[in-house]
Amino acid sequence: MKLRKSLTMMGALCLATALSGTAMMASAAEVQTKTEAAAPAQKLDLIGGKLAFTLKGYEAQPVPGGAPGTMYVNKQEKRVMIVGEEPIPAIARASSDADFLNGMKTIKDKQKQASPDYTVTSEKTEKVNGLDVYHIEATDSMGGKNVQQATLLAVANKKFTVIQVISGSKDKAGHEKAVNNILGK
């Protein structure tokens, strides 16, 4: 049962991204950022410190619909990140981290089911502080607007994390900078 709940987290993140990302991207586009105070920097420390990064200018919010994780919104950059971390279910702990990470790659299929416009443009496994991070880049359509989306998956210390970065399709440099910040590049 716990395995099903944890694997459902990936699906919930995909669905939350597809359903709520549109509203967040649209509302972020309408905000007058010059009059807003900058959000304080937030340090995220995931999977026992193996994946740590700082978000500047992002405001933490619950993921709409009660999905697991936390949504971070940067209204000035018109970017949304959804970050989730869960323990690996006890039933799956007998497998290696690499096997569990390999099983998580089905998130692409779940995202395609949630949004038929979802198209993978690249995928690779990167090393971050000795940790394997599976990195998927994709394009999608949310609320009639084209977006680019990065999904980062990692497993360590009996935990797994799913990070989704959603940016406007025209902000390729900003999107890459946000993803590289997470990857420590």
XYZ file of C-alpha atoms in Angstrom:
185
model
C 0.000 0.000 0.000
C 2.841 2.383 0.878
C 4.489 1.639 -2.498
C 1.296 2.557 -4.301
C 1.038 5.815 -2.281
C 4.633 6.795 -3.048
C 4.376 5.943 -6.706
C 1.141 7.902 -6.757
C 3.196 10.915 -5.625
C 4.861 10.968 -9.044
C 1.502 10.818 -10.770
C 0.070 13.468 -8.466
C 2.985 15.786 -9.211
C 2.434 15.281 -12.928
C -1.282 15.921 -12.631
C -0.781 18.928 -10.353
C 1.676 20.306 -12.860
C -0.730 19.815 -15.728
C -3.755 21.209 -13.912
C -2.360 23.911 -11.662
C 0.704 24.954 -13.594
C -1.533 26.718 -16.061
C -3.171 28.878 -13.429
C 0.133 29.649 -11.741
C 1.865 30.571 -14.987
C -1.066 32.766 -15.990
C -1.270 34.549 -12.649
C 2.501 35.011 -12.553
C 2.319 36.679 -15.966
C -0.241 39.191 -14.743
C 1.626 40.343 -11.641
C 3.335 43.718 -11.537
C 6.683 42.594 -10.167
C 8.234 46.060 -9.654
C 5.973 46.777 -6.695
C 6.478 43.429 -4.964
C 9.034 42.771 -2.287
C 11.483 40.052 -3.229
C 10.809 36.681 -1.631
C 13.556 35.582 0.779
C 16.077 32.978 -0.370
C 15.164 29.427 0.632
C 17.664 26.594 1.011
C 16.324 23.178 0.041
C 18.147 20.144 1.363
C 16.867 16.942 -0.234
C 17.573 13.237 0.198
C 19.754 13.599 3.234
C 21.756 16.554 1.940
C 22.907 14.873 -1.268
C 20.906 17.347 -3.342
C 20.952 20.864 -1.902
C 20.313 24.202 -3.587
C 19.034 27.704 -2.846
C 15.993 29.270 -4.470
C 16.046 33.070 -4.684
C 12.864 34.984 -5.386
C 10.527 31.987 -4.992
C 7.496 31.880 -2.735
C 6.571 28.496 -1.230
C 2.940 27.441 -1.578
C 1.031 24.197 -1.145
C 0.533 22.219 -4.331
C -3.069 22.800 -5.460
C -5.470 19.956 -4.916
C -3.554 18.687 -1.896
C -0.963 16.872 -4.006
C 2.248 16.009 -2.156
C 5.272 18.285 -2.221
C 5.673 22.044 -2.239
C 5.163 24.452 -5.098
C 7.611 27.348 -5.449
C 6.531 30.304 -7.564
C 8.808 33.018 -8.909
C 6.402 35.627 -10.228
C 9.134 37.863 -11.603
C 10.640 35.079 -13.690
C 7.220 33.535 -14.394
C 8.510 30.144 -13.285
C 6.999 27.380 -11.154
C 8.834 24.551 -9.402
C 7.200 21.605 -7.707
C 9.450 19.740 -5.285
C 8.483 16.466 -3.631
C 10.404 14.051 -1.441
C 9.152 10.780 0.025
C 10.648 7.743 1.748
C 11.145 4.745 -0.497
C 8.429 2.265 0.456
C 9.720 -0.551 2.680
C 8.674 -3.134 0.114
C 10.931 -1.507 -2.518
C 13.978 -0.995 -0.295
C 15.399 -4.396 -1.207
C 16.149 -3.105 -4.694
C 19.116 -0.858 -5.379
C 18.829 2.917 -5.718
C 19.632 2.505 -9.426
C 16.771 -0.004 -9.878
C 14.311 2.272 -8.072
C 15.449 5.288 -10.117
C 15.045 3.251 -13.296
C 11.475 2.407 -12.269
C 10.730 6.088 -11.675
C 11.468 6.878 -15.321
C 7.879 5.898 -16.114
C 6.979 9.402 -14.964
C 7.292 10.384 -18.651
C 4.376 8.114 -19.488
C 2.276 9.549 -16.661
C 3.012 13.079 -17.837
C 2.028 12.170 -21.394
C -1.251 10.700 -20.083
C -1.936 13.891 -18.088
C -1.139 16.134 -21.058
C -1.163 14.827 -24.648
C 1.009 17.809 -25.729
C 3.854 16.656 -23.456
C 6.881 15.839 -25.650
C 10.276 14.730 -24.357
C 13.096 16.688 -26.053
C 16.028 15.170 -24.141
C 16.788 12.838 -21.277
C 20.005 11.911 -19.528
C 21.455 10.862 -16.208
C 23.765 13.418 -14.617
C 26.085 13.189 -11.624
C 25.490 15.747 -8.861
C 27.853 15.355 -5.912
C 28.204 11.660 -6.775
C 24.419 11.245 -6.982
C 22.678 10.022 -10.153
C 19.997 12.535 -11.186
C 17.772 11.552 -14.090
C 16.991 14.712 -16.093
C 14.106 14.929 -18.569
C 13.528 18.053 -20.679
C 10.181 18.390 -22.399
C 7.787 20.813 -24.007
C 4.116 21.041 -23.158
C 1.059 23.244 -23.485
C -0.688 24.671 -20.425
C -3.702 26.905 -20.684
C -3.031 27.484 -24.359
C 0.556 28.618 -23.693
C 3.657 26.688 -24.639
C 5.985 25.821 -21.776
C 9.236 23.982 -21.248
C 9.490 21.580 -18.377
C 12.389 19.845 -16.666
C 11.798 16.830 -14.454
C 14.626 15.778 -12.134
C 14.530 12.431 -10.318
C 16.968 11.177 -7.684
C 17.164 8.376 -5.113
C 19.396 8.101 -2.013
C 19.282 7.506 1.731
C 16.042 5.494 1.436
C 14.278 8.525 -0.101
C 13.354 9.670 -3.577
C 12.750 13.140 -4.903
C 10.901 14.526 -7.903
C 11.521 18.127 -8.982
C 9.643 19.773 -11.832
C 10.663 23.157 -13.256
C 8.105 24.841 -15.534
C 9.054 27.922 -17.556
C 7.626 29.849 -20.483
C 8.785 28.504 -23.839
C 10.494 31.787 -24.759
C 12.717 31.875 -21.635
C 15.181 29.133 -22.559
C 18.140 30.847 -20.853
C 16.196 31.430 -17.611
C 14.898 27.863 -17.630
C 18.381 26.448 -18.116
C 19.744 28.702 -15.344
C 17.027 27.513 -12.923
C 17.720 23.838 -13.699
C 21.490 24.343 -13.470
C 21.011 25.981 -10.052
C 19.398 22.767 -8.811
C 22.109 20.632 -10.429
C 24.902 22.769 -8.960
C 26.280 23.845 -12.337
